[in-house]
Coordinates of C-alpha atoms and ligand atoms in Angstrom, one line a residue:
M9 CA 32.9 38.3 -28.0
A10 CA 29.5 37.4 -29.5
K11 CA 28.0 37.4 -26.1
G12 CA 29.4 40.9 -25.5
V13 CA 27.9 42.2 -28.7
L14 CA 24.6 40.6 -27.9
F15 CA 24.7 42.1 -24.5
I16 CA 25.4 45.5 -25.9
L17 CA 22.7 45.1 -28.5
C18 CA 20.2 44.1 -25.8
L19 CA 21.3 47.1 -23.8
I20 CA 20.8 49.4 -26.7
T21 CA 17.4 47.9 -27.5
L22 CA 16.4 48.1 -23.8
T23 CA 17.5 51.7 -23.6
A24 CA 15.7 52.6 -26.8
A25 CA 12.6 50.9 -25.6
L26 CA 12.7 52.7 -22.3
S27 CA 13.3 56.1 -23.8
T28 CA 10.7 55.5 -26.5
A29 CA 8.2 54.6 -23.8
E30 CA 9.0 57.6 -21.7
N31 CA 9.6 60.4 -24.1
V32 CA 7.0 63.1 -23.7
D33 CA 6.3 65.8 -26.3
Y34 CA 4.6 69.1 -25.8
T35 CA 3.9 71.1 -29.0
F36 CA 3.0 74.8 -29.0
G37 CA 2.5 76.1 -32.5
S38 CA 5.6 75.2 -34.4
T39 CA 7.7 74.7 -31.3
R40 CA 8.1 71.3 -29.7
V41 CA 9.6 70.4 -26.4
R42 CA 10.6 66.8 -25.9
F43 CA 11.5 65.2 -22.6
L44 CA 13.9 62.2 -22.9
G45 CA 12.4 60.0 -20.4
K46 CA 12.6 60.7 -16.7
S47 CA 16.0 62.3 -17.1
P48 CA 17.2 65.9 -16.8
N49 CA 17.4 66.0 -20.6
F50 CA 15.0 67.6 -22.9
Q51 CA 15.1 69.0 -26.4
I52 CA 13.6 72.2 -27.8
Y53 CA 12.7 72.2 -31.5
P54 CA 12.2 75.8 -32.6
N55 CA 10.5 74.6 -35.8
T56 CA 9.0 71.2 -36.0
S57 CA 9.7 71.0 -39.7
L58 CA 13.4 71.3 -39.2
S59 CA 15.8 68.9 -37.5
S60 CA 17.7 71.3 -35.3
Y61 CA 17.1 71.4 -31.6
L62 CA 18.6 72.7 -28.4
Q63 CA 19.0 70.4 -25.5
L64 CA 18.9 71.7 -22.0
R65 CA 19.6 70.2 -18.6
F66 CA 18.7 72.1 -15.4
S67 CA 21.4 70.5 -13.4
K68 CA 21.9 71.8 -9.8
F69 CA 21.7 74.5 -7.2
E70 CA 24.6 75.1 -4.8
E71 CA 25.7 77.8 -2.4
R72 CA 29.2 79.2 -3.2
D73 CA 31.4 81.5 -1.1
S74 CA 33.2 84.6 -2.2
N75 CA 36.1 82.4 -3.5
D76 CA 33.6 80.5 -5.5
N77 CA 34.0 77.4 -3.4
K78 CA 31.1 75.2 -2.8
V79 CA 29.6 75.3 0.7
Q80 CA 29.4 71.7 2.0
G81 CA 25.9 70.5 2.7
H82 CA 24.3 73.5 1.0
S83 CA 23.6 72.2 -2.4
V84 CA 21.2 70.0 -4.4
E85 CA 23.7 68.3 -6.8
S86 CA 21.3 66.4 -8.9
L87 CA 17.8 67.5 -9.7
A88 CA 17.5 63.9 -11.1
S89 CA 17.1 62.8 -7.5
A90 CA 15.8 65.9 -5.9
D91 CA 12.2 64.8 -5.8
P92 CA 10.5 68.2 -6.1
A93 CA 6.8 68.6 -5.8
W94 CA 5.0 70.0 -8.8
T95 CA 1.7 71.4 -10.0
A96 CA 0.3 72.5 -13.3
G97 CA -2.8 74.3 -14.3
N98 CA -4.4 76.8 -16.6
S99 CA -5.3 80.3 -15.5
T100 CA -6.5 83.7 -16.7
L101 CA -4.6 86.9 -15.9
S102 CA -6.5 90.1 -15.0
D103 CA -6.2 91.4 -18.6
G104 CA -7.9 88.2 -19.9
T105 CA -4.8 86.4 -21.1
N106 CA -5.1 82.6 -20.8
L107 CA -2.0 80.6 -20.0
T108 CA -0.8 77.3 -18.7
Y109 CA 1.7 77.2 -15.8
V110 CA 3.9 74.5 -14.4
R111 CA 5.4 75.1 -11.0
M112 CA 8.2 73.1 -9.3
T113 CA 8.7 73.3 -5.5
L114 CA 11.9 72.0 -4.0
N115 CA 12.5 71.9 -0.2
P116 CA 16.2 71.2 -0.1
A117 CA 16.0 70.1 3.5
N118 CA 14.0 67.1 2.4
R119 CA 17.1 65.9 0.7
T120 CA 19.4 63.6 2.6
G121 CA 22.8 65.3 2.8
F122 CA 21.4 68.9 2.9
K123 CA 22.2 70.6 6.2
A124 CA 20.6 73.7 7.6
D125 CA 23.7 74.6 9.7
C126 CA 27.1 75.7 8.5
S127 CA 29.3 73.3 10.4
G128 CA 32.2 71.8 8.6
N129 CA 32.7 74.8 6.4
N130 CA 35.7 77.1 6.2
A131 CA 33.3 79.6 4.8
G132 CA 32.5 80.5 8.4
R133 CA 29.2 80.7 10.0
R134 CA 26.8 83.5 10.2
M135 CA 25.5 84.1 13.7
L136 CA 21.9 83.3 13.6
A137 CA 19.2 84.5 16.0
A138 CA 18.6 80.8 16.8
P139 CA 22.1 79.5 17.1
S140 CA 22.9 76.0 15.7
S141 CA 19.6 75.9 13.9
T142 CA 19.3 72.4 12.5
S143 CA 16.2 72.9 10.4
T144 CA 15.3 75.2 7.6
N145 CA 12.2 76.1 5.7
A146 CA 14.3 76.8 2.6
T147 CA 12.2 76.6 -0.6
V148 CA 13.1 77.0 -4.2
I149 CA 10.2 77.5 -6.7
V150 CA 10.6 77.6 -10.4
T151 CA 7.5 78.6 -12.4
L152 CA 7.0 78.4 -16.1
Y153 CA 4.2 80.2 -17.9
F154 CA 3.5 79.3 -21.5
G155 CA 0.7 79.1 -24.1
L156 CA -0.1 82.8 -23.7
D157 CA -3.0 83.6 -26.1
Q158 CA -2.3 87.3 -26.4
N159 CA 0.5 89.8 -25.7
T160 CA 0.7 90.6 -22.0
T161 CA 3.0 91.8 -19.2
F162 CA 4.0 90.4 -15.9
P163 CA 5.1 92.5 -12.8
Y164 CA 8.8 92.5 -12.1
G165 CA 9.8 95.1 -9.6
L166 CA 7.5 97.8 -8.1
N167 CA 5.5 99.5 -10.9
K168 CA 7.6 97.7 -13.5
T169 CA 6.7 94.9 -15.9
V170 CA 8.2 92.6 -18.5
S171 CA 6.4 92.0 -21.7
V172 CA 5.8 88.6 -23.2
S173 CA 4.3 88.1 -26.6
K174 CA 1.4 85.9 -27.6
G175 CA 2.6 82.3 -27.8
G176 CA 5.6 83.3 -25.5
L177 CA 7.0 81.7 -22.5
K178 CA 8.0 83.2 -19.2
F179 CA 9.9 81.7 -16.4
N180 CA 10.9 82.8 -12.9
V181 CA 12.9 81.5 -10.0
E182 CA 12.0 82.3 -6.4
Y183 CA 13.7 81.2 -3.3
S184 CA 13.1 81.8 0.4
N185 CA 14.9 81.2 3.7
W186 CA 18.0 79.7 2.0
P187 CA 20.3 79.2 5.0
F188 CA 23.3 81.1 3.6
C189 CA 26.4 80.7 5.7
N190 CA 27.7 84.2 4.9
D191 CA 26.0 87.4 3.7
S192 CA 28.4 87.5 0.8
N193 CA 27.6 84.0 -0.4
V194 CA 25.6 83.4 -3.6
L195 CA 23.3 80.6 -4.9
G196 CA 24.7 79.1 -8.1
M197 CA 22.2 77.6 -10.5
E198 CA 23.5 75.6 -13.5
I199 CA 22.0 74.9 -16.8
D200 CA 23.8 72.7 -19.4
L201 CA 23.4 73.3 -23.1
L202 CA 23.9 70.9 -26.0
V203 CA 22.9 71.1 -29.6
K204 CA 21.3 68.1 -31.2
G205 CA 22.1 66.2 -28.0
D206 CA 25.7 65.4 -28.8
T207 CA 27.6 68.6 -29.4
A208 CA 28.4 71.3 -26.9
A209 CA 26.4 74.3 -27.7
Q210 CA 28.8 76.9 -29.0
S211 CA 27.4 80.1 -27.6
N212 CA 28.4 83.7 -28.1
V213 CA 27.8 85.9 -25.1
S214 CA 27.0 89.6 -25.5
T215 CA 25.5 92.3 -23.3
A216 CA 22.2 93.9 -24.1
T217 CA 21.6 97.6 -23.5
D218 CA 19.9 96.8 -20.3
G219 CA 22.8 94.7 -19.0
A220 CA 21.2 91.4 -19.7
Q221 CA 23.5 88.7 -20.9
V222 CA 22.5 87.3 -24.2
L223 CA 23.5 83.8 -25.3
S224 CA 23.4 83.2 -29.0
V225 CA 23.4 79.5 -29.9
A226 CA 23.7 78.3 -33.5
L227 CA 21.3 75.3 -33.8
G228 CA 21.9 74.4 -37.5
D229 CA 19.3 74.8 -40.3
N230 CA 20.3 78.5 -40.3
T231 CA 18.6 78.8 -36.9
T232 CA 20.0 80.8 -33.9
S233 CA 18.5 80.9 -30.5
N234 CA 19.0 84.0 -28.3
I235 CA 18.5 83.6 -24.6
Y236 CA 18.4 86.7 -22.4
F237 CA 19.3 86.5 -18.7
A238 CA 18.6 89.7 -16.7
N239 CA 21.5 90.7 -14.5
Y240 CA 19.3 91.7 -11.5
A241 CA 16.7 90.3 -9.2
Y242 CA 14.4 91.7 -6.6
E243 CA 13.5 90.8 -3.0
A244 CA 9.9 90.3 -4.1
K245 CA 7.8 90.3 -7.2
N246 CA 7.0 94.0 -6.6
G247 CA 10.3 94.6 -4.8
T248 CA 12.4 97.8 -4.8
R249 CA 15.9 96.4 -4.0
N250 CA 17.7 95.7 -7.2
M251 CA 20.2 92.9 -6.4
S252 CA 22.8 91.9 -9.0
V253 CA 22.9 88.5 -10.6
G254 CA 26.0 87.1 -12.3
V255 CA 25.6 85.2 -15.6
S256 CA 28.5 83.3 -17.0
L257 CA 29.1 80.7 -19.6
A258 CA 31.7 78.0 -19.5
S259 CA 32.3 76.0 -22.7
N260 CA 34.6 73.3 -23.8
S261 CA 34.2 70.8 -26.6
S262 CA 31.9 68.5 -24.8
K263 CA 29.8 70.8 -22.6
S264 CA 28.5 74.3 -22.3
T265 CA 27.1 75.4 -19.0
V266 CA 25.3 78.6 -18.0
T267 CA 25.8 79.5 -14.4
L268 CA 23.6 82.0 -12.6
R269 CA 25.0 83.5 -9.4
L270 CA 21.9 84.5 -7.5
P271 CA 22.2 86.8 -4.5
N272 CA 21.8 86.4 -0.7
P273 CA 18.9 88.8 0.0
A274 CA 19.8 89.5 3.6
P275 CA 18.2 91.2 5.5
N276 CA 15.3 90.1 3.4
T277 CA 14.6 86.4 3.0
T278 CA 13.3 86.1 -0.5
V279 CA 14.6 86.5 -4.0
Y280 CA 12.5 86.8 -7.1
Y281 CA 14.3 86.4 -10.4
D282 CA 12.8 86.8 -13.9
P283 CA 15.4 85.9 -16.5
T284 CA 13.2 87.7 -19.1
V285 CA 14.3 85.1 -21.5
T286 CA 13.2 85.3 -25.1
V287 CA 14.3 82.9 -27.7
S288 CA 14.4 83.9 -31.3
T289 CA 15.3 82.1 -34.4
E290 CA 16.4 83.7 -37.6
N291 CA 16.5 82.2 -41.1
G292 CA 19.9 82.6 -42.8
Q293 CA 20.8 85.2 -45.4
G294 CA 18.2 84.0 -47.8
G295 CA 15.3 83.9 -45.5
S296 CA 13.4 86.6 -43.8
A297 CA 14.6 87.2 -40.3
K298 CA 11.6 86.0 -38.4
G299 CA 11.8 86.4 -34.6
I300 CA 10.1 83.6 -33.0
Q301 CA 9.8 84.7 -29.4
T302 CA 8.2 81.4 -28.5
T303 CA 11.4 79.6 -29.0
V304 CA 13.5 81.1 -26.3
W305 CA 10.6 80.9 -23.9
S306 CA 10.3 77.3 -24.8
A307 CA 13.9 76.8 -23.8
L308 CA 13.1 78.1 -20.4
L309 CA 9.9 76.1 -20.2
A310 CA 11.7 73.0 -21.1
T311 CA 14.2 73.7 -18.4
L312 CA 11.5 73.9 -15.8
L313 CA 9.7 70.9 -17.1
S314 CA 12.8 68.9 -17.1
A315 CA 13.3 69.7 -13.5
L316 CA 9.8 68.7 -12.8
L317 CA 10.1 65.4 -14.6
L318 CA 12.9 64.4 -12.4
A319 CA 10.4 63.9 -9.7
Ligands
NAG409 C1 9.8 76.3 -40.3 O1 10.7 75.9 -41.3 C2 10.1 75.8 -42.6 C3 11.1 75.2 -43.5 O2 12.3 76.0 -43.5 C4 9.6 77.2 -43.0 O3 9.0 77.1 -44.3 C5 8.6 77.7 -42.0 O4 8.3 79.0 -42.3 C6 9.2 77.7 -40.6 N1 8.2 78.1 -39.7 C7 8.4 79.1 -38.9 C8 7.3 79.4 -37.9 O5 9.4 79.8 -38.9
NAG410 C1 9.2 68.3 2.3 O1 8.8 67.7 3.6 C2 7.7 68.4 4.2 C3 7.5 67.7 5.5 O2 7.5 66.3 5.4 C4 6.5 68.3 3.3 O3 5.4 68.9 3.9 C5 6.8 68.9 2.0 O4 5.7 68.8 1.1 C6 8.0 68.3 1.3 N1 8.4 69.1 0.2 C7 8.4 68.5 -1.1 C8 8.8 69.5 -2.2 O5 8.2 67.4 -1.3
NAG411 C1 -5.1 73.6 -20.1 O1 -6.0 73.8 -21.2 C2 -5.6 73.0 -22.3 C3 -6.5 73.4 -23.5 O2 -7.8 73.6 -23.1 C4 -5.8 71.5 -22.0 O3 -5.5 70.7 -23.1 C5 -4.9 71.2 -20.8 O4 -5.1 69.9 -20.4 C6 -5.1 72.1 -19.6 N1 -4.1 71.9 -18.6 C7 -4.3 71.8 -17.4 C8 -3.1 71.5 -16.5 O5 -5.4 71.9 -16.9
NAG412 C1 -9.5 82.8 -22.5 O1 -10.3 81.7 -22.4 C2 -11.7 82.1 -22.2 C3 -12.4 80.8 -21.9 O2 -12.0 79.7 -22.7 C4 -12.1 82.7 -23.5 O3 -13.5 83.1 -23.4 C5 -11.3 83.9 -23.8 O4 -11.6 84.5 -25.1 C6 -9.8 83.5 -23.8 N1 -9.0 84.8 -23.9 C7 -8.4 85.1 -25.0 C8 -7.6 86.3 -25.0 O5 -8.4 84.3 -26.0
NAG413 C1 32.1 86.1 5.0 O1 32.9 86.2 3.8 C2 33.8 87.3 3.8 C3 34.5 87.3 2.4 O2 35.0 86.1 2.1 C4 34.9 87.0 4.9 O3 35.8 88.1 4.9 C5 34.1 86.9 6.2 O4 35.0 86.5 7.2 C6 33.0 85.8 6.1 N1 32.3 85.9 7.4 C7 32.2 84.9 8.2 C8 31.3 85.1 9.4 O5 32.8 83.8 7.9
NAG414 C1 9.5 77.0 9.6 O1 8.2 77.5 9.5 C2 7.4 77.1 10.7 C3 6.0 77.6 10.4 O2 6.0 78.8 9.8 C4 8.0 77.8 11.9 O3 7.3 77.5 13.0 C5 9.5 77.4 12.1 O4 10.1 78.1 13.1 C6 10.3 77.6 10.8 N1 11.6 77.0 10.9 C7 12.7 77.7 10.6 C8 14.0 77.0 10.9 O5 12.7 78.8 10.2
NAG415 C1 3.9 103.0 -7.9 O1 2.6 103.2 -8.3 C2 1.8 103.7 -7.3 C3 0.4 103.8 -7.8 O2 0.4 104.3 -9.1 C4 2.3 105.1 -6.8 O3 1.5 105.5 -5.8 C5 3.7 104.9 -6.3 O4 4.3 106.2 -6.0 C6 4.6 104.3 -7.4 N1 5.9 104.0 -6.8 C7 7.0 104.2 -7.4 C8 8.3 103.9 -6.6 O5 7.1 104.7 -8.5
NAG416 C1 2.4 91.6 -29.8 O1 3.8 91.7 -29.7 C2 4.5 91.6 -30.9 C3 6.0 91.6 -30.6 O2 6.3 92.6 -29.6 C4 4.1 92.7 -31.9 O3 4.8 92.5 -33.1 C5 2.6 92.5 -32.1 O4 2.2 93.6 -33.0 C6 1.9 92.6 -30.8 N1 0.5 92.3 -31.1 C7 -0.5 93.0 -30.6 C8 -1.9 92.6 -30.9 O5 -0.3 94.0 -29.9
NAG417 C1 30.3 83.5 -32.5 O1 31.2 84.5 -33.1 C2 32.1 84.0 -34.0 C3 33.0 85.1 -34.4 O2 32.4 86.3 -34.4 C4 31.3 83.5 -35.2 O3 32.2 82.9 -36.2 C5 30.3 82.4 -34.7 O4 29.5 81.9 -35.8 C6 29.5 82.9 -33.6 N1 28.7 81.9 -33.1 C7 27.4 82.0 -32.8 C8 26.7 80.8 -32.2 O5 26.8 83.0 -33.1
NAG418 C1 20.5 77.9 -45.1 O1 20.9 79.1 -45.8 C2 21.5 78.8 -47.0 C3 21.9 80.2 -47.6 O2 20.9 81.1 -47.5 C4 20.5 78.1 -47.9 O3 21.1 77.8 -49.2 C5 20.1 76.8 -47.2 O4 19.1 76.1 -48.0 C6 19.5 77.1 -45.9 N1 19.2 75.9 -45.2 C7 18.1 75.6 -44.6 C8 17.9 74.3 -43.9 O5 17.2 76.4 -44.6
NAG419 C1 4.0 93.9 -2.7 O1 3.1 92.8 -2.7 C2 2.8 92.3 -1.4 C3 2.1 91.0 -1.6 O2 1.4 90.9 -2.8 C4 2.0 93.3 -0.7 O3 1.6 92.9 0.6 C5 2.8 94.6 -0.6 O4 2.0 95.6 0.0 C6 3.3 95.1 -1.9 N1 4.2 96.2 -1.7 C7 4.1 97.3 -2.4 C8 5.1 98.3 -2.1 O5 3.3 97.5 -3.3
NAG420 C1 13.5 94.0 2.7 O1 14.3 94.5 3.8 C2 14.1 95.9 4.1 C3 15.1 96.3 5.2 O2 14.9 95.4 6.3 C4 12.7 96.2 4.5 O3 12.5 97.6 4.7 C5 11.8 95.7 3.3 O4 10.4 95.9 3.7 C6 12.0 94.3 3.0 N1 11.2 93.9 1.8 C7 10.4 93.0 1.8 C8 9.6 92.7 0.5 O5 10.1 92.3 2.8

């Protein structure tokens, strides 16, 4: 008995020591992003003087068929072991805006268990120019931009842009040459949401005028985060093909998961998706409703960084 307790205490102490040693904080103005060690977990504090935070976990990518069944061998189930390559740097946009970026590059084929071909699937097999191709150049790139020092815009679609405010964050997902087994298959991407690390984030989903799905998550301290996910993607940053993206939320008492259903771009090979996510916090009745754009962007940033930290 005493031994068991001691063991558990040791375990707790060890765990605490490890996570204390490995937590990494990034603070931008009043927003803090904290990574909980080399795990897929990170927390976003919209306001460092309050205790509330949102915890996100960028969990996996997996191809799904039109019945929503997973395609065997065509998924990266755990970013915790995905070993992506990543780069970070500062850069200046043509309008003079300075920013910092973090980019994660994942080559699924480098993962054991990932198969280029479609054998062993009921989903059927698309006839490829090179039959029984056993290799793939599939690449998934997630880029996060943050620390913008003035309001600016980013291209999203030919002659179109999305605006990001000073201090904001922007995030995009790009993938190429994914070896889809069927033209109607999609690439599912999951993000788990928790509030204060232990409670499933209770989110309300609404639809913005432009069709974006808006997730409103109550964080406590009278703070609400709104995350906007666009419902379309393009075949290139300056693309003209508007392809639909499904956004759904599944929630139970222990977990809330946002799932993006990204398109198969055939006959093109690339997809460029800009969730145009902005996070805002509002003070309750008494306070002034202060939109803090930084917050939502932080959430996305955190997502990206967490994926990177898994390396
Ligand atoms: C952060 O919260 C404190 C305490 O409620 C408040 O005074 C302050 O204005 C908040 N900061 C921002 C940027 O909203
Ligand atoms: C995947 O493997 C290829 C060939 O070994 C290598 O060039 C590439 O950098 C790897 N990708 C990642 C993300 O590590
Ligand atoms: C970007 O610039 C900031 C501020 O000058 C600096 O602290 C940071 O280390 C730089 N980041 C990179 C990746 O160069
Ligand atoms: C961007 O950084 C450069 C060099 O540090 C600086 O001269 C310039 O004023 C900055 N731009 C803005 C918009 O602050
Ligand atoms: C692709 O999926 C559609 C819809 O499920 C199905 O009817 C079709 O047979 C599939 N094609 C192949 C080649 O399996
Ligand atoms: C991957 O890219 C290389 C170099 O561009 C090319 O030679 C090779 O055929 C590609 N492989 C596949 C499976 O597309
Ligand atoms: C995009 O802008 C360019 C340059 O202004 C113009 O020539 C072109 O017609 C525009 N294309 C569309 C689809 O609006
Ligand atoms: C930047 O954008 C914000 C929000 O859209 C706006 O309130 C602010 O006035 C803009 N600032 C400048 C200098 O344009
Ligand atoms: C969701 O909507 C319900 C009913 O309208 C409301 O009671 C709840 O506070 C909302 N939750 C969030 C996170 O906004
Ligand atoms: C939340 O709002 C209520 C009502 O306006 C206020 O009494 C309370 O102090 C606020 N809590 C925080 C943490 O700001
Ligand atoms: C889109 O961008 C690519 C690469 O930057 C360029 O080669 C192409 O001409 C552009 N297309 C249009 C229609 O502007
Ligand atoms: C996408 O595919 C269409 C049809 O094949 C082609 O006309 C277009 O140039 C492609 N777009 C890009 C960005 O490659």
